[in-house]
Each structure stands twice: as C-alpha cells, then as structure tokens.
Short mmCIF file of C-alpha atoms and ligand atoms in Angstrom, two decimals:
data_model
loop_
_atom_site.label_atom_id
_atom_site.label_comp_id
_atom_site.label_asym_id
_atom_site.label_seq_id
_atom_site.Cartn_x
_atom_site.Cartn_y
_atom_site.Cartn_z
CA MET A 1 -13.98 15.97 20.68
CA ALA A 2 -17.44 15.68 19.16
CA ALA A 3 -18.48 18.07 16.41
CA SER A 4 -20.67 20.87 17.75
CA ALA A 5 -22.30 23.95 16.30
CA ALA A 6 -19.74 26.17 18.07
CA ALA A 7 -16.66 24.43 16.63
CA PRO A 8 -14.88 26.22 13.78
CA ARG A 9 -15.72 25.03 10.29
CA THR A 10 -13.53 24.61 7.21
CA VAL A 11 -15.38 24.39 3.90
CA ILE A 12 -13.71 22.82 0.85
CA GLU A 13 -15.58 22.99 -2.46
CA ASN A 14 -15.41 22.86 -6.28
CA CYS A 15 -13.16 19.76 -6.31
CA ALA A 16 -13.55 16.18 -7.49
CA VAL A 17 -14.08 13.94 -4.43
CA ALA A 18 -13.23 10.24 -4.11
CA THR A 19 -14.70 9.26 -0.75
CA VAL A 20 -13.45 5.62 -0.74
CA ASP A 21 -16.59 4.74 1.23
CA ALA A 22 -18.13 1.26 0.97
CA GLY A 23 -19.83 2.16 -2.32
CA ASP A 24 -16.80 3.99 -3.76
CA THR A 25 -18.93 7.15 -4.00
CA GLU A 26 -17.33 9.89 -6.12
CA TYR A 27 -18.39 13.41 -7.05
CA ALA A 28 -17.09 15.14 -10.21
CA SER A 29 -17.55 18.42 -8.34
CA GLY A 30 -18.30 18.30 -4.64
CA HIS A 31 -17.69 19.68 -1.17
CA ILE A 32 -16.44 18.65 2.24
CA VAL A 33 -17.29 20.42 5.49
CA VAL A 34 -14.90 19.93 8.40
CA THR A 35 -16.03 20.83 11.92
CA GLY A 36 -13.37 20.72 14.63
CA ASN A 37 -11.41 17.54 13.99
CA ARG A 38 -14.26 15.66 12.23
CA ILE A 39 -15.86 15.51 8.82
CA GLU A 40 -19.35 16.99 9.11
CA SER A 41 -20.56 16.42 5.57
CA VAL A 42 -19.43 15.33 2.09
CA GLY A 43 -21.55 15.70 -1.02
CA PRO A 44 -22.05 16.91 -4.58
CA GLY A 45 -22.03 20.56 -5.61
CA LYS A 46 -21.41 23.46 -3.22
CA ALA A 47 -21.59 23.25 0.56
CA PRO A 48 -24.84 24.49 2.15
CA GLY A 49 -24.82 28.31 2.17
CA ASN A 50 -26.13 28.82 5.72
CA LEU A 51 -23.23 27.35 7.72
CA GLU A 52 -22.14 29.31 10.78
CA ASN A 53 -18.64 29.82 12.13
CA VAL A 54 -16.85 29.15 8.84
CA VAL A 55 -13.23 30.16 9.54
CA ARG A 56 -11.81 28.96 6.25
CA ARG A 57 -13.29 28.47 2.78
CA VAL A 58 -11.10 26.65 0.21
CA ASP A 59 -11.87 26.96 -3.51
CA ALA A 60 -10.39 23.63 -4.58
CA SER A 61 -11.05 23.92 -8.33
CA GLY A 62 -8.69 21.67 -10.31
CA HIS A 63 -8.15 19.34 -7.35
CA LEU A 64 -9.09 15.84 -6.26
CA ALA A 65 -9.95 15.32 -2.57
CA THR A 66 -9.23 11.89 -1.10
CA PRO A 67 -8.81 10.46 2.37
CA GLY A 68 -5.24 10.96 3.62
CA LEU A 69 -2.87 8.13 2.76
CA VAL A 70 -2.16 5.55 5.45
CA ASN A 71 1.24 3.88 5.58
CA THR A 72 1.27 0.42 7.16
CA HIS A 73 4.93 -0.63 7.08
CA HIS A 74 8.16 1.36 7.42
CA HIS A 75 11.51 1.44 9.25
CA PHE A 76 12.27 5.12 9.86
CA TYR A 77 15.87 4.57 11.03
CA GLN A 78 16.84 3.38 7.55
CA TRP A 79 16.51 6.95 6.30
CA ILE A 80 20.19 7.42 7.25
CA THR A 81 21.36 4.16 5.55
CA ARG A 82 19.90 4.68 2.08
CA GLY A 83 21.69 3.69 -1.09
CA LEU A 84 23.75 0.86 0.45
CA ALA A 85 23.88 -2.79 -0.68
CA THR A 86 21.84 -1.81 -3.70
CA ASP A 87 22.21 -5.12 -5.58
CA HIS A 88 21.57 -7.63 -2.78
CA ASN A 89 18.65 -9.94 -2.03
CA LEU A 90 16.98 -9.69 1.42
CA PHE A 91 19.22 -11.98 3.50
CA ASP A 92 22.52 -10.69 2.00
CA TRP A 93 21.25 -7.10 2.31
CA LEU A 94 20.35 -7.61 6.00
CA VAL A 95 23.73 -9.21 6.80
CA ALA A 96 25.48 -6.30 5.04
CA LEU A 97 23.51 -3.65 6.99
CA TYR A 98 23.03 -5.10 10.52
CA PRO A 99 26.51 -4.02 11.75
CA THR A 100 25.80 -0.39 10.76
CA TRP A 101 22.23 -0.41 12.12
CA ALA A 102 23.48 -1.75 15.46
CA ARG A 103 25.33 1.58 16.03
CA ILE A 104 22.32 3.90 15.96
CA ASP A 105 21.63 6.16 18.93
CA GLU A 106 18.78 8.38 20.05
CA GLN A 107 19.83 11.44 18.04
CA MET A 108 20.18 9.35 14.85
CA ALA A 109 16.81 7.65 15.41
CA TYR A 110 15.16 11.06 15.94
CA SER A 111 16.72 12.62 12.86
CA ALA A 112 15.97 9.61 10.63
CA ALA A 113 12.37 9.59 11.88
CA GLN A 114 12.06 13.30 11.04
CA GLY A 115 13.32 12.63 7.50
CA SER A 116 11.02 9.65 6.93
CA LEU A 117 8.00 11.47 8.33
CA ALA A 118 8.62 14.69 6.42
CA MET A 119 8.93 12.84 3.13
CA MET A 120 5.73 10.91 3.68
CA ALA A 121 3.68 13.83 5.01
CA ARG A 122 4.71 16.03 2.09
CA GLY A 123 3.38 13.29 -0.22
CA GLY A 124 -0.08 13.03 1.33
CA VAL A 125 0.42 10.57 4.20
CA THR A 126 -1.73 11.52 7.19
CA THR A 127 -1.19 8.32 9.20
CA ALA A 128 2.35 6.98 9.46
CA MET A 129 3.78 3.88 11.09
CA ASP A 130 7.25 2.81 12.10
CA HIS A 131 8.34 -0.76 12.77
CA HIS A 132 11.43 -0.18 14.88
CA TYR A 133 13.30 -3.29 15.98
CA VAL A 134 16.96 -2.24 16.51
CA PHE A 135 17.60 -1.28 20.14
CA PRO A 136 21.38 -1.33 20.77
CA LYS A 137 22.41 -1.41 24.47
CA GLY A 138 22.79 2.09 25.90
CA SER A 139 21.28 3.81 22.86
CA GLY A 140 18.79 5.85 24.89
CA ASP A 141 15.01 6.23 24.54
CA LEU A 142 14.61 5.45 20.83
CA SER A 143 10.83 4.92 21.00
CA GLY A 144 10.35 8.25 22.76
CA ALA A 145 12.50 10.03 20.17
CA ILE A 146 10.56 8.53 17.25
CA ILE A 147 7.18 9.39 18.80
CA ARG A 148 8.37 12.97 19.42
CA ALA A 149 9.33 13.32 15.74
CA ALA A 150 5.88 12.08 14.64
CA SER A 151 4.08 14.42 16.98
CA GLU A 152 6.14 17.41 15.78
CA THR A 153 5.37 16.59 12.12
CA GLY A 154 1.65 16.55 12.93
CA VAL A 155 0.70 13.15 11.50
CA ARG A 156 -1.24 10.35 13.17
CA PHE A 157 1.15 7.57 14.14
CA THR A 158 1.47 3.89 15.05
CA LEU A 159 4.79 2.77 16.53
CA ALA A 160 5.23 -0.98 16.14
CA ARG A 161 7.70 -1.65 18.97
CA GLY A 162 9.88 -4.28 17.35
CA SER A 163 12.44 -6.65 18.81
CA MET A 164 15.00 -9.32 17.90
CA ASP A 165 16.30 -12.07 20.24
CA ARG A 166 17.44 -14.81 17.81
CA SER A 167 21.01 -13.98 16.78
CA GLU A 168 23.61 -15.96 14.88
CA LYS A 169 24.47 -18.09 17.91
CA ASP A 170 20.82 -19.31 18.01
CA GLY A 171 20.60 -19.94 14.26
CA GLY A 172 19.17 -16.49 13.46
CA LEU A 173 20.38 -13.88 11.00
CA PRO A 174 21.33 -10.79 13.09
CA PRO A 175 24.75 -10.60 14.81
CA ASP A 176 24.81 -11.29 18.57
CA PHE A 177 25.42 -7.62 19.48
CA ALA A 178 22.28 -6.44 17.62
CA VAL A 179 19.66 -8.28 19.68
CA GLU A 180 17.87 -7.93 23.02
CA THR A 181 17.07 -10.69 25.52
CA LEU A 182 13.57 -12.23 25.50
CA GLU A 183 12.77 -10.72 28.91
CA GLY A 184 14.29 -7.35 28.05
CA ALA A 185 12.35 -7.06 24.79
CA LEU A 186 9.01 -7.95 26.42
CA ALA A 187 9.52 -5.60 29.38
CA ALA A 188 10.52 -2.67 27.15
CA THR A 189 7.57 -3.29 24.81
CA GLU A 190 5.14 -3.33 27.76
CA GLU A 191 6.66 -0.11 29.10
CA THR A 192 6.25 1.57 25.69
CA ILE A 193 2.57 0.56 25.56
CA ASP A 194 1.93 1.83 29.11
CA LYS A 195 3.66 5.12 28.41
CA HIS A 196 2.42 5.97 24.92
CA HIS A 197 -0.59 3.93 23.70
CA ASP A 198 -3.81 5.89 23.31
CA ALA A 199 -6.91 3.79 22.61
CA SER A 200 -9.26 6.75 22.06
CA PHE A 201 -11.14 7.51 18.80
CA ASP A 202 -8.99 10.58 18.09
CA ALA A 203 -5.68 8.96 19.12
CA MET A 204 -2.57 10.47 17.55
CA THR A 205 -0.25 7.74 18.91
CA GLN A 206 -0.79 4.01 19.12
CA ILE A 207 1.63 1.18 19.91
CA ALA A 208 1.75 -2.33 18.46
CA VAL A 209 3.79 -5.37 19.57
CA ALA A 210 6.15 -6.25 16.73
CA PRO A 211 8.86 -8.95 16.97
CA CYS A 212 10.82 -8.55 13.74
CA SER A 213 10.61 -11.79 11.70
CA PRO A 214 10.79 -15.60 12.02
CA PHE A 215 14.54 -15.54 11.30
CA SER A 216 15.40 -12.92 13.94
CA VAL A 217 13.14 -13.76 16.92
CA SER A 218 12.62 -16.83 19.10
CA THR A 219 9.40 -18.84 19.08
CA GLU A 220 8.97 -17.81 22.70
CA LEU A 221 9.15 -14.09 21.84
CA LEU A 222 6.43 -14.58 19.23
CA ARG A 223 4.23 -16.51 21.72
CA GLN A 224 4.73 -14.19 24.67
CA GLY A 225 4.58 -11.12 22.44
CA ALA A 226 1.14 -12.19 21.22
CA GLU A 227 0.01 -12.77 24.82
CA LEU A 228 1.28 -9.34 25.85
CA ALA A 229 -0.50 -7.62 22.95
CA ARG A 230 -3.81 -9.33 23.75
CA ARG A 231 -3.51 -8.62 27.47
CA LYS A 232 -2.97 -4.92 26.64
CA GLY A 233 -5.52 -4.72 23.80
CA VAL A 234 -3.01 -3.53 21.19
CA ARG A 235 -2.25 -4.84 17.71
CA LEU A 236 0.43 -7.27 16.53
CA HIS A 237 2.78 -6.69 13.60
CA THR A 238 5.68 -8.57 12.00
CA HIS A 239 7.30 -9.48 8.67
CA GLY A 240 6.01 -12.68 7.04
CA SER A 241 6.50 -14.80 3.91
CA GLU A 242 8.78 -12.21 2.33
CA THR A 243 11.24 -14.43 0.41
CA VAL A 244 11.93 -18.02 -0.67
CA GLU A 245 14.91 -17.99 1.72
CA GLU A 246 12.57 -17.26 4.67
CA GLU A 247 10.30 -20.10 3.59
CA LYS A 248 13.28 -22.47 3.47
CA PHE A 249 14.47 -21.23 6.89
CA CYS A 250 11.05 -21.96 8.44
CA HIS A 251 10.87 -25.45 6.91
CA GLU A 252 14.38 -26.29 8.14
CA LEU A 253 13.98 -24.91 11.67
CA PHE A 254 10.31 -25.44 12.42
CA GLY A 255 9.26 -28.16 9.95
CA MET A 256 6.52 -25.97 8.44
CA GLY A 257 6.04 -22.87 6.26
CA PRO A 258 5.74 -19.34 7.71
CA THR A 259 1.93 -19.13 7.80
CA ARG A 260 1.53 -22.41 9.72
CA TYR A 261 4.37 -21.33 12.02
CA PHE A 262 2.63 -18.02 12.70
CA GLU A 263 -0.65 -19.82 13.35
CA SER A 264 1.08 -22.17 15.83
CA THR A 265 2.43 -19.17 17.80
CA GLY A 266 -0.84 -17.20 17.98
CA TRP A 267 0.03 -14.87 15.12
CA LEU A 268 -3.05 -15.10 12.91
CA GLY A 269 -6.06 -12.99 13.87
CA GLU A 270 -7.99 -9.84 13.16
CA ASP A 271 -5.62 -7.90 15.46
CA VAL A 272 -2.55 -8.94 13.41
CA TRP A 273 -1.06 -7.40 10.26
CA MET A 274 2.02 -8.66 8.47
CA ALA A 275 4.38 -7.02 6.00
CA HIS A 276 4.97 -8.51 2.54
CA CYS A 277 3.20 -11.93 2.42
CA VAL A 278 4.73 -12.55 -1.00
CA HIS A 279 5.14 -16.33 -0.88
CA MET A 280 1.62 -17.44 -0.01
CA ASN A 281 -0.11 -20.52 -1.42
CA ASP A 282 -3.90 -20.88 -1.64
CA SER A 283 -4.21 -22.35 1.83
CA ASP A 284 -2.09 -19.53 3.34
CA ILE A 285 -4.39 -16.94 1.74
CA GLU A 286 -7.42 -18.89 2.98
CA ALA A 287 -5.97 -18.89 6.53
CA PHE A 288 -5.45 -15.09 6.40
CA ALA A 289 -8.99 -14.58 5.05
CA ARG A 290 -10.57 -16.88 7.65
CA THR A 291 -8.79 -15.13 10.54
CA LYS A 292 -8.98 -11.63 8.99
CA THR A 293 -5.20 -11.24 9.35
CA GLY A 294 -4.09 -8.09 7.52
CA VAL A 295 -1.32 -7.57 4.96
CA ALA A 296 0.99 -4.57 4.37
CA HIS A 297 1.81 -4.81 0.66
CA CYS A 298 5.19 -3.21 -0.17
CA PRO A 299 5.59 -3.48 -3.96
CA SER A 300 8.67 -1.24 -4.41
CA SER A 301 10.66 -2.92 -1.64
CA ASN A 302 9.68 -6.36 -2.91
CA ALA A 303 10.97 -5.37 -6.35
CA ARG A 304 14.15 -3.69 -4.99
CA LEU A 305 15.07 -6.87 -3.05
CA ALA A 306 13.83 -9.22 -5.82
CA ALA A 307 11.48 -10.85 -3.27
CA GLY A 308 8.62 -11.53 -5.71
CA ILE A 309 5.06 -10.34 -6.40
CA ALA A 310 2.45 -10.63 -3.63
CA ARG A 311 -0.88 -12.11 -4.79
CA VAL A 312 -2.90 -9.01 -3.85
CA PRO A 313 -5.84 -9.55 -6.26
CA ASP A 314 -6.28 -13.09 -4.86
CA MET A 315 -6.07 -11.77 -1.29
CA LEU A 316 -8.71 -9.10 -1.96
CA ARG A 317 -11.02 -11.63 -3.62
CA ALA A 318 -10.66 -13.91 -0.58
CA GLY A 319 -11.48 -11.02 1.80
CA VAL A 320 -8.01 -10.39 3.29
CA PRO A 321 -7.58 -6.78 4.54
CA VAL A 322 -4.67 -5.25 2.57
CA GLY A 323 -2.92 -1.89 3.02
CA LEU A 324 0.20 -0.42 1.43
CA GLY A 325 3.67 0.06 2.89
CA VAL A 326 6.70 2.10 1.90
CA ASP A 327 8.94 -0.33 3.86
CA GLY A 328 12.28 0.95 5.11
CA THR A 329 14.10 3.40 2.89
CA ALA A 330 17.22 1.20 2.74
CA SER A 331 15.09 -0.97 0.41
CA ASN A 332 12.91 1.81 -1.09
CA GLU A 333 14.99 4.96 -1.26
CA SER A 334 12.06 7.14 -2.41
CA GLY A 335 10.27 6.85 0.94
CA GLU A 336 6.97 7.95 -0.62
CA LEU A 337 3.62 6.22 -0.32
CA HIS A 338 1.76 7.81 -3.23
CA THR A 339 4.14 6.10 -5.67
CA GLU A 340 3.22 2.77 -4.05
CA LEU A 341 -0.36 3.16 -5.34
CA ARG A 342 1.00 3.15 -8.87
CA ASN A 343 3.57 0.44 -8.22
CA ALA A 344 1.00 -1.83 -6.57
CA LEU A 345 -1.13 -1.64 -9.70
CA LEU A 346 1.74 -2.04 -12.17
CA VAL A 347 3.62 -4.79 -10.33
CA ASN A 348 0.48 -6.86 -9.90
CA ARG A 349 -0.32 -6.61 -13.60
CA LEU A 350 3.11 -8.09 -14.34
CA ASN A 351 2.09 -11.26 -12.52
CA PRO A 352 0.91 -13.54 -15.39
CA ALA A 353 -1.71 -15.09 -13.08
CA HIS A 354 -3.46 -11.72 -12.69
CA ARG A 355 -3.86 -10.60 -16.27
CA GLU A 356 -7.60 -11.22 -16.25
CA ALA A 357 -8.30 -9.88 -12.77
CA ALA A 358 -5.75 -7.12 -12.24
CA LEU A 359 -6.00 -4.38 -9.63
CA THR A 360 -7.92 -1.30 -10.79
CA ALA A 361 -6.89 2.30 -10.14
CA ARG A 362 -9.69 2.59 -7.60
CA GLN A 363 -8.59 -0.56 -5.80
CA ALA A 364 -5.06 0.91 -5.63
CA LEU A 365 -6.44 4.11 -4.03
CA ARG A 366 -8.45 1.96 -1.59
CA LEU A 367 -5.32 -0.01 -0.60
CA GLY A 368 -3.52 3.24 0.23
CA THR A 369 -6.37 4.69 2.30
CA TYR A 370 -9.20 2.53 3.68
CA GLY A 371 -7.18 -0.70 3.40
CA GLY A 372 -4.40 0.86 5.45
CA ALA A 373 -6.89 2.05 8.08
CA GLN A 374 -8.28 -1.50 8.28
CA VAL A 375 -4.94 -3.17 8.89
CA LEU A 376 -4.01 -0.58 11.55
CA GLY A 377 -7.36 -1.24 13.26
CA ARG A 378 -8.62 2.30 12.63
CA ALA A 379 -11.22 1.89 9.89
CA ALA A 380 -13.96 3.32 12.12
CA GLN A 381 -12.02 6.58 12.43
CA ILE A 382 -10.02 7.19 9.24
CA GLY A 383 -9.49 5.87 5.68
CA SER A 384 -12.59 7.28 3.97
CA LEU A 385 -14.36 10.64 3.68
CA GLU A 386 -17.58 10.09 5.63
CA PRO A 387 -19.49 12.22 8.15
CA GLY A 388 -18.35 11.54 11.73
CA LYS A 389 -14.88 10.33 10.77
CA LEU A 390 -11.70 12.22 11.64
CA ALA A 391 -10.87 14.94 9.11
CA ASP A 392 -7.71 13.36 7.65
CA LEU A 393 -7.79 14.36 3.98
CA VAL A 394 -5.68 15.53 1.06
CA LEU A 395 -6.25 17.92 -1.84
CA TRP A 396 -4.18 16.79 -4.86
CA LYS A 397 -3.44 19.44 -7.50
CA LEU A 398 -4.38 18.01 -10.91
CA ASP A 399 -4.67 21.11 -13.13
CA THR A 400 -1.03 21.58 -14.19
CA LEU A 401 1.03 20.17 -17.05
CA ALA A 402 1.49 16.75 -15.46
CA HIS A 403 -2.21 15.94 -15.03
CA ALA A 404 -4.51 18.53 -16.66
CA SER A 405 -5.24 16.42 -19.75
CA ILE A 406 -5.96 13.15 -17.87
CA ALA A 407 -9.70 12.52 -18.09
CA ASP A 408 -10.23 10.68 -14.81
CA PRO A 409 -8.90 12.29 -11.59
CA VAL A 410 -8.43 8.96 -9.78
CA ALA A 411 -6.45 7.60 -12.77
CA ALA A 412 -4.46 10.86 -12.77
CA LEU A 413 -3.54 10.35 -9.11
CA VAL A 414 -2.72 6.64 -9.37
CA LEU A 415 -1.20 6.36 -12.86
CA GLY A 416 0.14 9.87 -13.48
CA ALA A 417 3.24 11.60 -12.14
CA ALA A 418 3.37 12.17 -8.37
CA ALA A 419 0.69 14.83 -7.80
CA PRO A 420 1.51 17.90 -5.66
CA VAL A 421 -0.33 18.25 -2.35
CA THR A 422 -2.04 21.64 -2.01
CA LEU A 423 -3.55 20.90 1.40
CA SER A 424 -3.35 18.02 3.83
CA LEU A 425 -5.40 17.95 7.04
CA VAL A 426 -4.90 15.64 10.02
CA GLY A 427 -7.81 15.85 12.43
CA GLY A 428 -8.80 19.08 10.67
CA GLU A 429 -5.33 20.64 11.30
CA PRO A 430 -3.31 21.69 8.24
CA VAL A 431 -0.01 19.78 7.98
CA VAL A 432 0.93 20.61 4.37
CA GLU A 433 0.01 23.66 2.31
CA ASP A 434 1.14 24.30 -1.27
CA GLY A 435 3.61 21.41 -1.06
CA ARG A 436 5.36 22.73 2.08
CA LEU A 437 5.32 21.17 5.54
CA LEU A 438 3.83 23.65 8.01
CA LYS A 439 5.03 22.28 11.35
CA VAL A 440 8.65 21.33 10.62
CA ASP A 441 11.51 22.82 8.62
CA GLU A 442 12.19 20.56 5.65
CA ASP A 443 15.58 22.09 4.83
CA ALA A 444 16.83 21.81 8.41
CA ILE A 445 15.75 18.16 8.45
CA ALA A 446 17.59 17.50 5.17
CA ARG A 447 20.78 18.92 6.72
CA SER A 448 20.49 17.02 9.99
CA THR A 449 19.73 13.69 8.28
CA ARG A 450 22.81 14.09 6.10
CA SER A 451 25.08 14.81 9.05
CA GLU A 452 23.57 11.96 11.13
CA ALA A 453 24.04 9.57 8.17
CA GLN A 454 27.69 10.61 7.97
CA ARG A 455 28.16 10.25 11.74
CA LEU A 456 26.66 6.73 11.66
CA ALA A 457 28.88 5.72 8.73
CA ARG A 458 31.98 6.97 10.63
CA ILE A 459 31.07 5.10 13.84
CA ALA A 460 30.25 1.90 11.92
CA ALA A 461 33.55 2.08 10.01
CA ARG A 462 35.48 2.30 13.31
CA ALA A 463 33.66 -0.64 14.93
ZN1 ZN B 1 10.18 -4.22 6.60
#
C-alpha cells in the first residue's frame, strides 16, 4: 500500500531519534510521521503542524526511537527445552537434546513459537525469524503452525525451512529417527515456499531454504537446496563455522574447511546468510566479503556453548553484511535480542585482537537493525527510519531509574539495563504498548509453554 494523503497518520514527537540511515543521522529531539504502513517523514524538532488525518499523536518525551530490531537466527521449538544440558559444548549438547527434539508435534511447535515470538516482540523485535529443521514423521504441519503463531503476534517473519538428512548411519550427528530423506526434505521445502512465501515489499511472511549444518545434511541436500532456492528466488540459510569440532569434521569428511566446502556446494552468495561464523580465517572472511554472504552473529549462544568469539569487527571492515541472532533458547535461555546488542559489543571487546578497533555502541545498534535487514534481504524495506520504508519502529523508555542519568540515549539502550518498550509498530500497527503485547495473551502463552514443555519431557522419557 503506498502512502496517500487519505491514509491515517500517526505522529511521534519530542523523542531522541537514531535513524540508522547510511549517515547514522540522529536527532536529540525529533519527530516521525507514519502514514498507513510507511514512514512519511523523520526529522528534527516537532512534526509539521498542518498535517491532515492525524489519528494518533504520541508525546514521546524521555524516549529514544529506533528502527525495530531484526532477529536473524533462532530455533523457536527450543523454547520448551530450555535449561537442559547447561554445561555441554555444541556437539555434546546436540547429542543430549536430539532424542527429545525428535518427539515434538504440531501443538508443541505452535506453543514454543508463541513463547519465542512473545518474548522477542516484547523486547522490541519487529522482524523475527525461525530456523526450523526438526520434522519428525507424522508430526503434522509444523511450518504452518509456526507461521500462524508469527502472524498472530503481529511481527514480520522469515521462516527458514530447515532439514537434516545425514544421520549417524551416514557419519552425521543426529540419530536416524530425527532426519528426513533428501527427496522428502526438498519436496516439503518447495511446498512451504509455494504456500507461504510473499515476495512483495510489504511482505509479512517469507521463506528461506535452510539445510541445518554440514554435520547433519548431505552434500547433495546442500547442492540441490541451493538450486531450489535460486529457482524460486528465495534466500538460503544454514549454520557455518560454529566450533572447532565442526571444522575438524569438515576436514575429515570433505578434505577442506567449512567455508571452502560451502563454496563448493553453491553456498556463498549475496542471497545466503549463515549463523555463527566463529572460526573464520582471513581468507574465509575475504570470501564472504567478495560474495556478500551474510552472517548472523549470536554472541550469547556462542558464549553459552563455549564456541568462541566471531571476528565481527574484521568482518565489518571487510564489508561482510552482519546481523544479530538470539539463536535457539536451549543455548540462550533469555530469548531476547536487545541484550544481544550489549553482548555483541562486550564479547567482541574481550577478543584481544580487537582492542584497538572494537565495536562501538552505534555499530551494535546497526547490527541489530539495518544489519539484520541486510542479511534477510530486506534492507530496502526495513532496518532504518527513512521516508518510504515500512513503519517498523520502537520507542524505548529511557527516563526512569535505570537510564535517566545516562548522557547518550544510544549508549543507554546498548550498554544500560534492558530498556522497556513503550510502543512498537510493525507496518504502522501497534504490537506492544507500555511493555504489554497487544495481540496475544502473554500469561496464557506462559501457561501453555510450561504444559507443552512438561508433555514433551514425559513423551521423551517414555521413548
Ligand atoms: Zn542455531
């Protein structure tokens, strides 16, 4: 829908504004005018006084306005397996959890998605993503259930339709009963694209092709998955270079490291984004920069699983698009993206190599907004506050005890305590007001996720 004079207007004024546009334009006190589902104008001082059809005027004194946060890597189903295997590294943690994950059904996937989405939306996420790769036989329409939960929450959404076809009997990590066949995975992925992918500017739902990882999918699934994605014009997503164990696995099985392996299967390119990318040498980073392959940086999960510190400052210097990811909540129990802004900055400063060229607070905000939009292929539509873009934005309350004495609002948001969300808009539609979700019942979701977590634990214990 294009903005027109007749469309209802929302005027937000008297707040600090961090636009995250190409010049990092900020206003100490500014305004935003939203018309229909688009941003009409952003600027310093008050909004023009002669606007017609203003249906809502928000006095946002004491707030910072930013683009809505964009999450680029998550596994919603893990919401009902949090707090397990808390002291394991990645491979041991996966082996401990696969048998439980392989018992999920449609109702569990729906409830876990509701929990994951509610937590993120309440914390300022306006675009969510889910990399779902566990499809047990007979478990129902999991993709449909997850998409329904996203649409009910009111956030923009990318479902990365995952898959696994390399089980223990083929030298992979997942148990035999947790995987699909090559043909089954490709057919189901294509069906999901045909049924749900929307390529339009305002799209609320997009689908990506997303085989899980080098140690859980066949080379053929990577190759044919890439061909399918390109034939359909959708994006490609997977996990890459997460741990030293994965690197060793790739050298032993394929005679090369993960990045070269991905390149050999068609998995570098401007339509690809990969989670983690922790163990990257200079030539790996150069290959990502040359091909414009994107990265979903997940600092809390990488710390929780002792995976290592991704070289984000080096990636940004080289021109690699980088966004932030919560990752699944079995490896990041908080499930919040705004804390990842802070953790990205802090974790990267702990890397001795980056002491002289650490991430700044503004770079951290950019990773969580525009960088995320870039890696999801939606930078033309979201990720910054600019006229003509979709009105996905957040008002962060910074005038209470936690933040009122912090001089710089962007530093307050990134370095301070988690800031409350007073208003979050997705395509101009309010999704959060005064810290409460407007479209779903947070307390009911808390109850259903607890009972689904207990049901899954009971079924897994019996298996
Ligand atoms: Zn992951």
